[in-house]
PDB file of C-alpha atoms in Angstrom:
ATOM      1  CA  MET A   1     -21.913  28.025  48.536  1.00 66.00           C
ATOM      2  CA  GLY A   2     -24.324  25.778  46.558  1.00 72.00           C
ATOM      3  CA  ASN A   3     -23.925  27.864  43.390  1.00 83.00           C
ATOM      4  CA  GLN A   4     -20.137  27.715  43.639  1.00 85.00           C
ATOM      5  CA  MET A   5     -20.235  23.924  43.941  1.00 86.00           C
ATOM      6  CA  ILE A   6     -22.393  23.645  40.805  1.00 88.00           C
ATOM      7  CA  LEU A   7     -20.006  25.955  38.924  1.00 86.00           C
ATOM      8  CA  VAL A   8     -17.014  23.842  39.994  1.00 86.00           C
ATOM      9  CA  ILE A   9     -18.740  20.646  38.835  1.00 89.00           C
ATOM     10  CA  LEU A  10     -19.656  22.250  35.491  1.00 87.00           C
ATOM     11  CA  ALA A  11     -16.057  23.462  35.062  1.00 86.00           C
ATOM     12  CA  ILE A  12     -14.751  19.948  35.740  1.00 88.00           C
ATOM     13  CA  ILE A  13     -17.182  18.509  33.183  1.00 89.00           C
ATOM     14  CA  LEU A  14     -16.199  21.148  30.606  1.00 87.00           C
ATOM     15  CA  PHE A  15     -12.454  20.578  30.997  1.00 86.00           C
ATOM     16  CA  SER A  16     -12.722  16.789  31.016  1.00 87.00           C
ATOM     17  CA  THR A  17     -14.825  16.903  27.832  1.00 88.00           C
ATOM     18  CA  THR A  18     -12.266  19.203  26.213  1.00 87.00           C
ATOM     19  CA  ILE A  19      -9.410  16.874  27.151  1.00 87.00           C
ATOM     20  CA  LEU A  20     -11.270  13.791  25.874  1.00 86.00           C
ATOM     21  CA  SER A  21     -12.085  15.404  22.533  1.00 87.00           C
ATOM     22  CA  THR A  22      -8.451  16.549  22.156  1.00 87.00           C
ATOM     23  CA  TYR A  23      -7.162  13.012  22.730  1.00 84.00           C
ATOM     24  CA  ASN A  24      -9.771  11.662  20.322  1.00 85.00           C
ATOM     25  CA  ARG A  25      -8.577  14.053  17.591  1.00 85.00           C
ATOM     26  CA  LEU A  26      -4.943  13.171  18.269  1.00 84.00           C
ATOM     27  CA  PHE A  27      -5.743   9.458  18.005  1.00 83.00           C
ATOM     28  CA  SER A  28      -7.442  10.035  14.631  1.00 83.00           C
ATOM     29  CA  GLN A  29      -4.355  11.875  13.362  1.00 87.00           C
ATOM     30  CA  VAL A  30      -2.056   9.088  14.537  1.00 86.00           C
ATOM     31  CA  GLU A  31      -4.179   6.577  12.646  1.00 85.00           C
ATOM     32  CA  ILE A  32      -3.905   8.633   9.449  1.00 88.00           C
ATOM     33  CA  VAL A  33      -0.119   8.869   9.803  1.00 90.00           C
ATOM     34  CA  TYR A  34       0.301   5.133  10.348  1.00 89.00           C
ATOM     35  CA  ASP A  35      -1.954   4.314   7.376  1.00 89.00           C
ATOM     36  CA  GLY A  36       0.281   6.548   5.257  1.00 91.00           C
ATOM     37  CA  ILE A  37       3.391   4.765   6.510  1.00 93.00           C
ATOM     38  CA  TYR A  38       1.906   1.337   5.694  1.00 92.00           C
ATOM     39  CA  ARG A  39       0.864   2.472   2.200  1.00 93.00           C
ATOM     40  CA  LEU A  40       4.315   3.916   1.532  1.00 94.00           C
ATOM     41  CA  GLN A  41       5.916   0.649   2.620  1.00 95.00           C
ATOM     42  CA  GLY A  42       3.620  -1.236   0.218  1.00 94.00           C
ATOM     43  CA  GLN A  43       4.639   1.060  -2.639  1.00 95.00           C
ATOM     44  CA  LYS A  44       8.295   0.421  -1.790  1.00 95.00           C
ATOM     45  CA  ILE A  45       7.651  -3.322  -1.998  1.00 95.00           C
ATOM     46  CA  ALA A  46       6.075  -2.869  -5.446  1.00 94.00           C
ATOM     47  CA  ASP A  47       9.005  -0.720  -6.573  1.00 95.00           C
ATOM     48  CA  SER A  48      11.479  -3.373  -5.426  1.00 93.00           C
ATOM     49  CA  LEU A  49       9.668  -5.951  -7.593  1.00 92.00           C
ATOM     50  CA  PHE A  50       9.819  -3.604 -10.599  1.00 92.00           C
ATOM     51  CA  GLN A  51      13.545  -3.075 -10.000  1.00 93.00           C
ATOM     52  CA  ARG A  52      14.089  -6.821  -9.751  1.00 90.00           C
ATOM     53  CA  VAL A  53      12.504  -7.318 -13.174  1.00 89.00           C
ATOM     54  CA  GLU A  54      14.553  -4.464 -14.656  1.00 89.00           C
ATOM     55  CA  CYS A  55      17.770  -5.937 -13.269  1.00 89.00           C
ATOM     56  CA  GLU A  56      17.016  -9.372 -14.661  1.00 87.00           C
ATOM     57  CA  ILE A  57      16.235  -7.916 -18.089  1.00 86.00           C
ATOM     58  CA  LEU A  58      19.420  -5.797 -18.083  1.00 86.00           C
ATOM     59  CA  THR A  59      21.663  -8.661 -16.970  1.00 86.00           C
ATOM     60  CA  GLY A  60      20.757 -10.635 -20.070  1.00 79.00           C
ATOM     61  CA  THR A  61      18.374 -13.182 -18.608  1.00 79.00           C
ATOM     62  CA  GLY A  62      16.081 -12.574 -21.554  1.00 80.00           C
ATOM     63  CA  PHE A  63      12.791 -10.762 -21.803  1.00 82.00           C
ATOM     64  CA  ALA A  64      10.584 -13.826 -22.301  1.00 81.00           C
ATOM     65  CA  THR A  65      12.499 -15.844 -19.697  1.00 84.00           C
ATOM     66  CA  VAL A  66      12.062 -13.164 -17.026  1.00 85.00           C
ATOM     67  CA  PHE A  67       8.300 -13.064 -17.444  1.00 84.00           C
ATOM     68  CA  ASN A  68       7.949 -16.827 -17.859  1.00 82.00           C
ATOM     69  CA  ASN A  69       9.823 -17.336 -14.573  1.00 80.00           C
ATOM     70  CA  LEU A  70       7.979 -14.500 -12.877  1.00 78.00           C
ATOM     71  CA  GLY A  71       4.557 -15.576 -14.086  1.00 73.00           C
ATOM     72  CA  SER A  72       1.785 -14.952 -11.626  1.00 84.00           C
ATOM     73  CA  PHE A  73       2.574 -15.452  -7.980  1.00 88.00           C
ATOM     74  CA  SER A  74       1.557 -14.430  -4.516  1.00 91.00           C
ATOM     75  CA  GLU A  75       3.604 -14.192  -1.377  1.00 93.00           C
ATOM     76  CA  THR A  76       3.442 -12.656   2.077  1.00 93.00           C
ATOM     77  CA  LYS A  77       6.172 -10.490   3.532  1.00 93.00           C
ATOM     78  CA  THR A  78       6.236  -9.392   7.140  1.00 91.00           C
ATOM     79  CA  LEU A  79       7.882  -6.061   7.882  1.00 90.00           C
ATOM     80  CA  ASP A  80       7.899  -4.731  11.459  1.00 87.00           C
ATOM     81  CA  ASN A  81       5.340  -7.393  12.420  1.00 89.00           C
ATOM     82  CA  ILE A  82       2.914  -6.125   9.740  1.00 91.00           C
ATOM     83  CA  PRO A  83       2.011  -8.718   7.053  1.00 92.00           C
ATOM     84  CA  TYR A  84       1.853  -7.583   3.425  1.00 94.00           C
ATOM     85  CA  SER A  85       0.124  -9.972   1.018  1.00 94.00           C
ATOM     86  CA  ILE A  86       1.543  -9.439  -2.484  1.00 95.00           C
ATOM     87  CA  LEU A  87      -0.256 -10.551  -5.651  1.00 95.00           C
ATOM     88  CA  VAL A  88       1.643 -10.252  -8.947  1.00 93.00           C
ATOM     89  CA  ASN A  89       0.588 -11.060 -12.479  1.00 91.00           C
ATOM     90  CA  ASN A  90       1.776 -10.061 -15.928  1.00 90.00           C
ATOM     91  CA  SER A  91       0.277  -9.960 -19.375  1.00 89.00           C
ATOM     92  CA  GLN A  92       1.156  -8.978 -22.900  1.00 89.00           C
ATOM     93  CA  CYS A  93       0.131  -5.457 -23.843  1.00 91.00           C
ATOM     94  CA  ASP A  94       0.864  -2.646 -26.271  1.00 90.00           C
ATOM     95  CA  SER A  95       3.302   0.208 -25.624  1.00 87.00           C
ATOM     96  CA  LEU A  96       0.643   2.080 -23.604  1.00 89.00           C
ATOM     97  CA  GLY A  97      -0.265  -0.866 -21.390  1.00 87.00           C
ATOM     98  CA  ASN A  98      -3.553  -1.715 -23.146  1.00 88.00           C
ATOM     99  CA  THR A  99      -4.199  -5.456 -23.225  1.00 86.00           C
ATOM    100  CA  SER A 100      -6.892  -5.336 -25.936  1.00 87.00           C
ATOM    101  CA  ASN A 101      -4.366  -5.430 -28.812  1.00 87.00           C
ATOM    102  CA  PRO A 102      -1.239  -6.993 -27.293  1.00 88.00           C
ATOM    103  CA  ASN A 103       2.235  -6.992 -28.811  1.00 85.00           C
ATOM    104  CA  SER A 104       4.797  -9.649 -27.893  1.00 84.00           C
ATOM    105  CA  ASN A 105       7.450  -6.927 -27.386  1.00 87.00           C
ATOM    106  CA  TYR A 106       5.661  -5.478 -24.341  1.00 91.00           C
ATOM    107  CA  ARG A 107       4.686  -6.898 -20.980  1.00 91.00           C
ATOM    108  CA  LYS A 108       2.645  -5.251 -18.240  1.00 92.00           C
ATOM    109  CA  LEU A 109       3.381  -6.176 -14.638  1.00 93.00           C
ATOM    110  CA  ASN A 110       0.450  -5.666 -12.237  1.00 94.00           C
ATOM    111  CA  ILE A 111       0.962  -5.658  -8.474  1.00 95.00           C
ATOM    112  CA  ARG A 112      -1.671  -5.611  -5.731  1.00 95.00           C
ATOM    113  CA  ILE A 113      -0.706  -5.480  -2.096  1.00 95.00           C
ATOM    114  CA  MET A 114      -2.893  -5.903   0.965  1.00 94.00           C
ATOM    115  CA  CYS A 115      -1.609  -4.780   4.336  1.00 93.00           C
ATOM    116  CA  PHE A 116      -3.063  -6.026   7.606  1.00 89.00           C
ATOM    117  CA  PRO A 117      -1.983  -3.543  10.323  1.00 87.00           C
ATOM    118  CA  ASN A 118      -4.460  -5.024  12.790  1.00 77.00           C
ATOM    119  CA  SER A 119      -7.087  -7.742  12.697  1.00 67.00           C
ATOM    120  CA  ASN A 120      -9.960  -5.416  11.735  1.00 76.00           C
ATOM    121  CA  ASP A 121      -8.567  -3.387   8.840  1.00 83.00           C
ATOM    122  CA  THR A 122      -7.161  -4.175   5.419  1.00 88.00           C
ATOM    123  CA  LEU A 123      -5.265  -1.474   3.560  1.00 90.00           C
ATOM    124  CA  ARG A 124      -5.115  -2.001  -0.173  1.00 92.00           C
ATOM    125  CA  ILE A 125      -2.213  -0.677  -2.183  1.00 92.00           C
ATOM    126  CA  GLY A 126      -3.408  -1.214  -5.742  1.00 89.00           C
ATOM    127  CA  THR A 127      -6.746  -2.902  -6.398  1.00 89.00           C
ATOM    128  CA  ALA A 128      -8.019  -5.431  -8.919  1.00 87.00           C
ATOM    129  CA  THR A 129      -9.396  -2.652 -11.122  1.00 90.00           C
ATOM    130  CA  ASN A 130      -6.491  -0.256 -10.539  1.00 92.00           C
ATOM    131  CA  PRO A 131      -3.278  -2.159  -9.718  1.00 93.00           C
ATOM    132  CA  ILE A 132       0.204  -0.685  -9.491  1.00 94.00           C
ATOM    133  CA  SER A 133       1.431  -1.299 -13.025  1.00 94.00           C
ATOM    134  CA  LYS A 134       4.500  -0.861 -15.161  1.00 93.00           C
ATOM    135  CA  VAL A 135       5.062  -1.652 -18.834  1.00 92.00           C
ATOM    136  CA  PHE A 136       8.333  -3.303 -19.858  1.00 91.00           C
ATOM    137  CA  SER A 137       9.682  -3.352 -23.390  1.00 88.00           C
ATOM    138  CA  GLN A 138      11.801  -6.037 -24.959  1.00 83.00           C
ATOM    139  CA  SER A 139      13.937  -3.409 -26.701  1.00 72.00           C
ATOM    140  CA  GLY A 140      14.713  -1.523 -23.485  1.00 60.00           C
ATOM    141  CA  ILE A 141      13.367  -0.260 -20.208  1.00 53.00           C
TER     142      ILE A 141
END
């Protein structure tokens, strides 16, 4: 009877360990999925800013006026109780986006977004060295 009791206790320990490790793996996968959702939402925010600039250029606001009004700004948007800190700046560039030999006919819009899904983590969508960028031309988009 003593051996059977030990086997039952070992079986309980084995199954509880298996269940705990399964839940741990599931939690890790959920975290990866939510990080992907937050990053996708940040990319959608950046795309909406690019579309806003394109619309203003196409409606005849004027190339220089659009970028003078846009300038460099930062704002925070909250979507589904998740804050997204948006940093935007623009600069003159050449047709490839290089700022070393700028041309007044081209502007490069750089966007960096930081997402704060909880108090401990910061997800970065675009960084200072590698922002989400798009080059706009005065002659067309």
